[in-house]
Coordinates of C-alpha atoms in Angstrom, one line a residue:
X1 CA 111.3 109.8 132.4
X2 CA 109.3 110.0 128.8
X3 CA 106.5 112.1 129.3
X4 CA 103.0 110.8 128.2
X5 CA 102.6 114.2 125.7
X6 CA 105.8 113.4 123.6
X7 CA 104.4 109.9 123.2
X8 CA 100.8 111.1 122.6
X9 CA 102.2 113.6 120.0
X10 CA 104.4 110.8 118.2
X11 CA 101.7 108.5 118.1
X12 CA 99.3 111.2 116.4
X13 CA 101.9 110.7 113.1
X14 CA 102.0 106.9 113.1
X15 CA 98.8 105.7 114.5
X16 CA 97.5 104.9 111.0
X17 CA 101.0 103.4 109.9
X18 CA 101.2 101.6 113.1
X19 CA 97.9 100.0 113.4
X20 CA 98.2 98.8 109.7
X21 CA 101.3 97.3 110.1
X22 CA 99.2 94.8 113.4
X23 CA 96.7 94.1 110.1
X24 CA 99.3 93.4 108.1
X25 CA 101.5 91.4 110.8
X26 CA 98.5 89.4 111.4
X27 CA 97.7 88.5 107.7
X28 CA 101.6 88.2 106.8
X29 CA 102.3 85.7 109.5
X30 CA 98.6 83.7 108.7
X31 CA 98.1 83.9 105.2
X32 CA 101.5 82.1 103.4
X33 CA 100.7 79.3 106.5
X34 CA 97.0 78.8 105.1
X35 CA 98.3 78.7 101.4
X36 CA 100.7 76.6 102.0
X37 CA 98.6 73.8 103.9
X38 CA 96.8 74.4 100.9
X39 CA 99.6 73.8 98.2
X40 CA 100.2 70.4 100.6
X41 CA 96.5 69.1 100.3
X42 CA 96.8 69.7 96.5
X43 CA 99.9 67.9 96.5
X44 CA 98.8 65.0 98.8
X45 CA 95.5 64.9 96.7
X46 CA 97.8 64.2 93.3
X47 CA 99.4 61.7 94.4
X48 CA 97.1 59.6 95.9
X49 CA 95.0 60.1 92.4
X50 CA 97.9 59.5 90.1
X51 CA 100.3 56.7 92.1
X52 CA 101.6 55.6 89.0
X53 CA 103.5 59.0 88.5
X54 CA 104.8 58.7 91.4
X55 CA 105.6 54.8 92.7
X56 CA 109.2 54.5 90.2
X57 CA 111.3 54.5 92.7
X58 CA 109.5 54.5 95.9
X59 CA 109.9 51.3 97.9
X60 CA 106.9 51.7 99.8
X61 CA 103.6 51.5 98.4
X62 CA 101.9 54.7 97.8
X63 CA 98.4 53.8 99.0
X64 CA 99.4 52.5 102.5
X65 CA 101.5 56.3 103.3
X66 CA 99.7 57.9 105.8
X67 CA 99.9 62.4 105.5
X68 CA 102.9 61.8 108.1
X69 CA 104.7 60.1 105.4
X70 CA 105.2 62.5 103.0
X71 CA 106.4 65.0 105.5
X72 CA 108.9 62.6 106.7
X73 CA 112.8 62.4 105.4
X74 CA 113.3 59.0 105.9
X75 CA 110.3 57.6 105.5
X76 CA 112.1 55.9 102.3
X77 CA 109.1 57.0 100.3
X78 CA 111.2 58.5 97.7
X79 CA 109.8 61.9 97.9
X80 CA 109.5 64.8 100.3
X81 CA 106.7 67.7 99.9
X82 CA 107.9 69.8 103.2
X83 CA 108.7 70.8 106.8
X84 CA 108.1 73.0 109.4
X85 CA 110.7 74.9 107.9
X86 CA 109.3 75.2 105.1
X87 CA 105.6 76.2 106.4
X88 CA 106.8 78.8 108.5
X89 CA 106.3 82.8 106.7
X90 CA 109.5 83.7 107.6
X91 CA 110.4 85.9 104.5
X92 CA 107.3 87.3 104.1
X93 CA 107.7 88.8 107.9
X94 CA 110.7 89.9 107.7
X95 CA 110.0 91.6 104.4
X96 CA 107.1 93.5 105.8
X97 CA 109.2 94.5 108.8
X98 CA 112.0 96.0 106.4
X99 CA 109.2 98.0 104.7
X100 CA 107.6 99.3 107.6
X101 CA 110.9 100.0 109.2
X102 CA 112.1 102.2 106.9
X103 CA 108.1 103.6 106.9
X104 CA 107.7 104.3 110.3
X105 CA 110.8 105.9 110.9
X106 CA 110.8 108.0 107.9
X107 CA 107.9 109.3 109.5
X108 CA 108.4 110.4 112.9
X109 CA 112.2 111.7 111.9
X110 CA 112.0 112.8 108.1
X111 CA 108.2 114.0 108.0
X112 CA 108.4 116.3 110.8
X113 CA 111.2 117.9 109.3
X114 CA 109.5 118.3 106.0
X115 CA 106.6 120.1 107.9
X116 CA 108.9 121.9 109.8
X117 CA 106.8 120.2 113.1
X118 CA 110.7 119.5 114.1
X119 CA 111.2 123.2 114.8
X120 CA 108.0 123.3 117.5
X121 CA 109.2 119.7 118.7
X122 CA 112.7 121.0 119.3
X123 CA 111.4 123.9 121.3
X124 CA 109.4 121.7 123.1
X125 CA 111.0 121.3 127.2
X126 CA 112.5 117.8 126.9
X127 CA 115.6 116.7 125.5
X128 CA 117.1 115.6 122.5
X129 CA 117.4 112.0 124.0
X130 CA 113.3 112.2 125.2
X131 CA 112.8 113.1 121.7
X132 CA 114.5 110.1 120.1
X133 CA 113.5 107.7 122.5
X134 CA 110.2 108.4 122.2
X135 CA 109.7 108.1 118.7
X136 CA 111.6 104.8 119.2
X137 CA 109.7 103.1 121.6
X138 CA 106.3 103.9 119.3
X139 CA 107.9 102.3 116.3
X140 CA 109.5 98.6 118.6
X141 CA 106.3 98.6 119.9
X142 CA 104.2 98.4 116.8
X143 CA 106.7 95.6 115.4
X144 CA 106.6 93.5 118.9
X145 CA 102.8 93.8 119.2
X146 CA 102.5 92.8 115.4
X147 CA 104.3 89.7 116.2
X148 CA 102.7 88.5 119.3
X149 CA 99.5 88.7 117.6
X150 CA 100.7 87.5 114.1
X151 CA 102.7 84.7 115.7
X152 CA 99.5 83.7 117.6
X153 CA 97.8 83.1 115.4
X154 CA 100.2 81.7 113.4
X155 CA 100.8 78.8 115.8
X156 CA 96.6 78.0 117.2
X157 CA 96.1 78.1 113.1
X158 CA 98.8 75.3 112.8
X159 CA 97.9 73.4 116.1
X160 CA 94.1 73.3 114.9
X161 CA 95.1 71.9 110.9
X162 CA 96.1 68.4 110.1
X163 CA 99.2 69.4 110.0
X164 CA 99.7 69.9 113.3
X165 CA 102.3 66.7 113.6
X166 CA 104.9 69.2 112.3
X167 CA 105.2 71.5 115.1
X168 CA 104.8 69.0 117.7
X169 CA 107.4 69.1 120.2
X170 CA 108.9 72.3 118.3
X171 CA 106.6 74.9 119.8
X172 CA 109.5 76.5 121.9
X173 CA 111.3 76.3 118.7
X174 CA 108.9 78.2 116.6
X175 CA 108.3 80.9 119.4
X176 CA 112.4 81.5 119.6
X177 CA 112.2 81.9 116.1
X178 CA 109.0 84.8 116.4
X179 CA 112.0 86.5 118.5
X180 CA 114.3 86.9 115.9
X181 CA 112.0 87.8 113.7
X182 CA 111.1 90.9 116.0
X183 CA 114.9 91.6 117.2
X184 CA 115.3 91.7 113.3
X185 CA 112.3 94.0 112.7
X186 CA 113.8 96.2 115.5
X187 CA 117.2 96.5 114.0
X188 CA 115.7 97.4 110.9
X189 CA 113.3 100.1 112.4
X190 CA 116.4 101.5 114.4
X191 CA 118.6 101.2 111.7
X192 CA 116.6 103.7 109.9
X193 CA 115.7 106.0 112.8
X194 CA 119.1 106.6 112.9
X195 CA 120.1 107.6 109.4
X196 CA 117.0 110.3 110.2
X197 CA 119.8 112.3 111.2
X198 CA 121.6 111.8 108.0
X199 CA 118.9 112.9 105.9
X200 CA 116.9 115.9 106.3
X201 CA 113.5 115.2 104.8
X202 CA 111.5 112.0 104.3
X203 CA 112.6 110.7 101.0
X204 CA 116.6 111.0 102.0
X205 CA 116.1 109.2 105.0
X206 CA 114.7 105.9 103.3
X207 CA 117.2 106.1 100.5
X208 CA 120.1 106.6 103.3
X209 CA 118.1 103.9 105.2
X210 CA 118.2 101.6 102.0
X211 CA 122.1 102.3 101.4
X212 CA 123.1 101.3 105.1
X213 CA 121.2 98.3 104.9
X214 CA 122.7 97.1 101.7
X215 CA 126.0 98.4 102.3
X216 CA 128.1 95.9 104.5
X217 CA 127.1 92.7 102.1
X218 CA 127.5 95.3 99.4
X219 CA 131.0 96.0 99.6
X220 CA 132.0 92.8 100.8
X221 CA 130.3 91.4 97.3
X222 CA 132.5 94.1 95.7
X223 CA 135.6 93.4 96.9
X224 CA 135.4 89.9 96.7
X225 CA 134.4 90.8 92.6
X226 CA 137.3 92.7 92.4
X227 CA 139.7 90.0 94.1
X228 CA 138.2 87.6 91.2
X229 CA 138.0 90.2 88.4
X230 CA 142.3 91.3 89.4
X231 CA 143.5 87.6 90.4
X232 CA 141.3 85.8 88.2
X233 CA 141.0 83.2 91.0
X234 CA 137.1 82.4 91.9
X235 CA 137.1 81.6 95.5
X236 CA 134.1 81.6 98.3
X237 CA 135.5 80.2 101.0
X238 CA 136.6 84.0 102.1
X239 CA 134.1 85.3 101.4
X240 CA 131.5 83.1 102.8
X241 CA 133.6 83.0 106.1
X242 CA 133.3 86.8 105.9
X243 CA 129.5 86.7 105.2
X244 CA 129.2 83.8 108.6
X245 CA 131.3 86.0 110.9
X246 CA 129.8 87.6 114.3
X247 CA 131.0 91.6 113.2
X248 CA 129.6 91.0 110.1
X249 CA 126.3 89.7 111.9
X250 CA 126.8 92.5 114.2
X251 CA 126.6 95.6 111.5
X252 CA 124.3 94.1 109.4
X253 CA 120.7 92.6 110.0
X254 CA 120.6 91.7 106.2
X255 CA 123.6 89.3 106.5
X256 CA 122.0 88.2 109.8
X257 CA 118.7 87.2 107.9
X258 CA 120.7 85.4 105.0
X259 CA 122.5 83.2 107.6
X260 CA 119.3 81.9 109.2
X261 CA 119.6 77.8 108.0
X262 CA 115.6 77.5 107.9
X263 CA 115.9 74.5 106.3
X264 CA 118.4 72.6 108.8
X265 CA 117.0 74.8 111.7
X266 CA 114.8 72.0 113.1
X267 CA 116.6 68.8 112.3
X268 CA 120.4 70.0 112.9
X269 CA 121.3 70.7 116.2
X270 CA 124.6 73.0 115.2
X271 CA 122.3 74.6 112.9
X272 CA 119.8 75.5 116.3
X273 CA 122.8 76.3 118.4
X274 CA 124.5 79.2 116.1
X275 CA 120.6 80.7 116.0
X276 CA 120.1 80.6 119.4
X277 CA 123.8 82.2 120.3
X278 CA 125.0 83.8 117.1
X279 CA 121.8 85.2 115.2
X280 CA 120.1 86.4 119.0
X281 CA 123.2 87.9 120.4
X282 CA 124.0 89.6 117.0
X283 CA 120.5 91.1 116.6
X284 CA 121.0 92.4 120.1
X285 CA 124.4 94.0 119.4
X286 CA 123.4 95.7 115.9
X287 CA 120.5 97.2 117.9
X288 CA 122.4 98.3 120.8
X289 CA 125.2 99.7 118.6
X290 CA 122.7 101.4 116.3
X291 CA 120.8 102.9 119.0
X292 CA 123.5 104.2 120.4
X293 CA 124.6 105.9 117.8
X294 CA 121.2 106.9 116.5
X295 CA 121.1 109.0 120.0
X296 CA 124.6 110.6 119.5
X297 CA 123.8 111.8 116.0
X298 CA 120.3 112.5 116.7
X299 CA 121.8 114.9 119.1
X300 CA 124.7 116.6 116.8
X301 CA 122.2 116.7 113.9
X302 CA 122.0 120.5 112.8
X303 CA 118.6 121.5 113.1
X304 CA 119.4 124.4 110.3
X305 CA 120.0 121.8 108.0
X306 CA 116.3 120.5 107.6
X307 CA 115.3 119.8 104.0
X308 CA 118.8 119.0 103.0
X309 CA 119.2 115.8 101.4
X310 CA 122.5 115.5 103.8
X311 CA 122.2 116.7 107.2
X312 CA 125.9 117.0 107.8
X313 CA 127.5 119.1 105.0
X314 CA 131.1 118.5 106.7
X315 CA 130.9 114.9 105.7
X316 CA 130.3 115.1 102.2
X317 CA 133.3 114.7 101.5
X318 CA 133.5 111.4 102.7
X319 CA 130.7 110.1 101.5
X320 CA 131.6 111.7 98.2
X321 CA 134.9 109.1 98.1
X322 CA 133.1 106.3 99.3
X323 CA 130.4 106.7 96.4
X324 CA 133.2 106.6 93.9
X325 CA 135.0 103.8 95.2
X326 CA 132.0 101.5 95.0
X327 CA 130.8 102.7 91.8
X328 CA 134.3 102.6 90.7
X329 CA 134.9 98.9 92.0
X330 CA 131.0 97.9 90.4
X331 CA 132.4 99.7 87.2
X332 CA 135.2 97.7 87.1
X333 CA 133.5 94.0 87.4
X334 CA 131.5 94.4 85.1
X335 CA 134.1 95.3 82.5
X336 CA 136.2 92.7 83.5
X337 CA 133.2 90.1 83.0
X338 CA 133.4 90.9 79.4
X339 CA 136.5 88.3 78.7
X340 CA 137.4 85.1 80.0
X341 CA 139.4 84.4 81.6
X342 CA 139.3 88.4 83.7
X343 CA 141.3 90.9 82.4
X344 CA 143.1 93.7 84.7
X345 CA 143.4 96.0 82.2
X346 CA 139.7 95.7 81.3
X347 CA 138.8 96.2 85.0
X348 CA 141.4 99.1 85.7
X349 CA 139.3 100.8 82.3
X350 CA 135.8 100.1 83.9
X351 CA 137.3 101.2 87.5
X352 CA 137.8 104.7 85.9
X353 CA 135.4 104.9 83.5
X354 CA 132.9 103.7 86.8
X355 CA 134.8 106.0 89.3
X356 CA 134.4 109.1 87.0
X357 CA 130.8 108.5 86.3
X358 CA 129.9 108.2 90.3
X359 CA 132.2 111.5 90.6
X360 CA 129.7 113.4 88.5
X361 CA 126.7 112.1 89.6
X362 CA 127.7 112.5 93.7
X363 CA 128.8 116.5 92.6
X364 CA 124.8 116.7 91.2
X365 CA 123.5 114.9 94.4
X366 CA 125.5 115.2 97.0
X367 CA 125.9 119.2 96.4
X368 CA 123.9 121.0 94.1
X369 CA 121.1 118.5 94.6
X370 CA 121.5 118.8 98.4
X371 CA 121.3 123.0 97.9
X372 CA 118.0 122.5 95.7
X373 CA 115.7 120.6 98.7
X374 CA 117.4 122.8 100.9
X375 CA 116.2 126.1 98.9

C-alpha cells in the first residue's frame, strides 16, 4: 500500500509542473483545432471570392459546393483543403508530453538528488518500490488528467463549429486516438523515470532520457547508412520493415509515434486495425517493460553515487564502446557521402577518425566529467 505522506511529499515538487502541464494540455489540444478551422474559413473564403483561380480543372462548378465539398475526396471538385486527420493536434500533444516527460521525471528523481532530499527520502520507512511508484503515479496522472480535459474540449469545440460533419460517426475513433496519445505520454514519462537511476543529478537524467529515446531509430538509421555507405546499394525496404516491426514498436515510443498513418487512419480500415492492435498493444508493452525495469534499477541504483553524471561506474565501460561505435559508424557516413558513388575506404577513414574523436570525448564525460559533478 502507497502511503498518502510519500504522495503528499512528491506532489510538493511537481505541483507547479503538474498543474501547468493541465494548462498547457488544455490549450495544446484546443488551440492548433481553433487555428486550423480558422486556416479552413480563410481558405473556403478565397475560393469562393476568386473561382476563377480555382475552376481549371474542376468539373463541378465552384459556386454550387457546399463547405462539405471541399472536405470531401471524391467529391470530384478537383481540390481537397483537409480531414479529420488533418484537424486533429496530434503532434503538438505528443510534443508537449515528450517535454514534460522528461520534466517531470527529472524532477522527482534527478532534483531530489541534487538537493540531497534523496538521502532523507531513502531514510524514510517505505521501500524502494513505494518510492518509485509513487513518484510514478503523480507524473501518469498529470498526463491522463491533461488529456481527458484537453481532449474534451477538444471534441465539444469541434461538435459546436461548422465543421462538425468531420467527426461525425468518428467520435469513438477520435477518443481511441486521445488513448494513445496518453499511453504514449506515459511511456515517455516512464521512460525517463527510469534512466533517473542512470543519472545522478537533474541535467544527466534528461540528457540520458533524450539518448534512450533516440537511440533505437538512431542506430537502426546508422546501420542501415553504413549498409549503403559499404555496399553502395540504397535500399528501404529493410529498413522500413525494421522501423514497422512490433519489438521495434515495443522499445521505442518514438518509432511508435512515426508509424501512426494519421492521414489514412480514418478512411483505411488496415490502417485503423494495426492502430488499434499494433500501436495500443506496443505502447502497453514499452510501458510495462520500462517500468519494470525502472523498479529493478531504481532499486540497485547506488545511493553514494548522487551527483555523478553516471550512477553506475561499473558500466562505463560499456557505454564507453557503445558511444564509439555510433560516433564511429556517424563518422563514417558522412565521409563516405563525400563521393559518388560511396567509397569503403572513405568510410573506414571517417569510421576511425569518428570512433577516435567519440573515444576522447566519452574519457572527458564519461570519467573525468563524471568525477567533477560528483566532487
Amino acid at each position: 500500500m502507497l502511503s498518502k505522506v510519500l504522495l503528499k511529499k512528491d506532489w510538493k515538487q511537481v505541483s507547479l509542473l503538474w498543474m501547468l502541464l493541465i494548462g498547457l494540455g488544455v490549450l495544446a489540444y484546443t488551440v492548433p483545432v481553433f487555428t486550423e478551422m480558422q486556416f479552413y474559413d480563410e481558405q473556403i473564403r478565397d475560393i469562393r471570392q476568386n473561382p476563377s483561380q480555382y475552376q481549371e480543372g474542376t468539373p463541378n462548378d465552384i459556386a454550387t459546393l457546399t463547405t462539405e465539398d471541399f472536405f470531401n475526396r471524391t467529391s470530384g471538385a478537383g481540390f481537397w483543403i483537409g480531414d479529420l486527420g488533418s484537424l486533429l493536434p496530434i503532434g503538438t500533444v505528443v510534443f508537449l508530453y515528450v517535454v514534460f516527460g522528461f520534466l517531470m521525471a527529472s524532477v522527482l528523481i534527478g532534483s531530489e538528488r541534487n538537493s540531497q532530499m534523496s538521502d532523507f527520502s531513502m531514510s524514510l520507512p517505505f521501500s524502494r518500490n513505494q518510492l518509485y511508484i509513487s513518484k510514478w503515479l503523480i507524473g501518469v496522472s498529470g498526463i491522463i488528467l491533461s488529456s481527458l480535459i484537453g481532449g474534451a474540449a477538444m471534441l465539444v469545440l469541434i461538435h459546436s463549429s461548422r465543421y462538425a460533419f468531420l467527426i461525425e460517426g468518428q467520435t469513438l475513433k477520435v477518443t481511441a486516438i486521445l488513448g494513445l496519445i496518453i499511453l504514449i505520454g506515459i511511456s515517455v514519462f516512464t521512460l525517463s523515470l527510469w534512466m533517473g537511476s542512470f543519472g545522478g543529478e537533474a541535467i544527466s537524467q534528461v540528457l540520458w532520457s533524450i539518448v534512450a529515446f533516440l537511440f533505437p531509430i538512431g542506430i537502426l538509421t546508422l546501420v542501415n547508412g553504413s549498409i549503403q555507405a559499404i555496399t553502395g546499394y540504397v535500399s528501404y525496404d529493410w529498413y522500413s520493415a525494421a522501423l514497422e516491426s512490433l519489438p521495434m514498436r515495443i522499445v521505442s515510443p518514438l518509432v511508435n509515434i512515426v508509424n501512426v498513418d494519421v492521414y489514412n487512419l480514418f478512411t483505411d480500415n488496415s490502417v485503423w486495425h494495426d492502430f488499434t492492435t499494433v500501436g495500443i498493444l506496443s505502447s502497453l508493452l514499452f510501458i510495462g517493460l520500462t517500468f519494470g525495469l525502472g523498479l529493478l534499477m531504481f532499486n540497485q541504483a547506488p545511493q553514494e553515487n548522487n551527483g555523478r553524471f553516471f550512477m553506475f561506474t561499473g558500466w562505463l565501460w560499456l557505454v564507453h564502446v557503445i558511444m564509439v561505435l555510433c560516433f564511429a559508424m556517424l563518422g563514417g557516413i558522412i565521409l563516405s557521402a563525400i563521393s559518388y558513388p560511396t567509397s569503403v575506404t572513405l568510410y573506414i577513414v571517417g569510421f576511425l577518425i569518428g570512433g577516435f574523436l567519440s573515444h576522447l570525448l566519452a574519457k572527458r564525460l564519461l570519467y573525468r566529467f563524471n568525477l567533477q559533478l560528483k566532487s
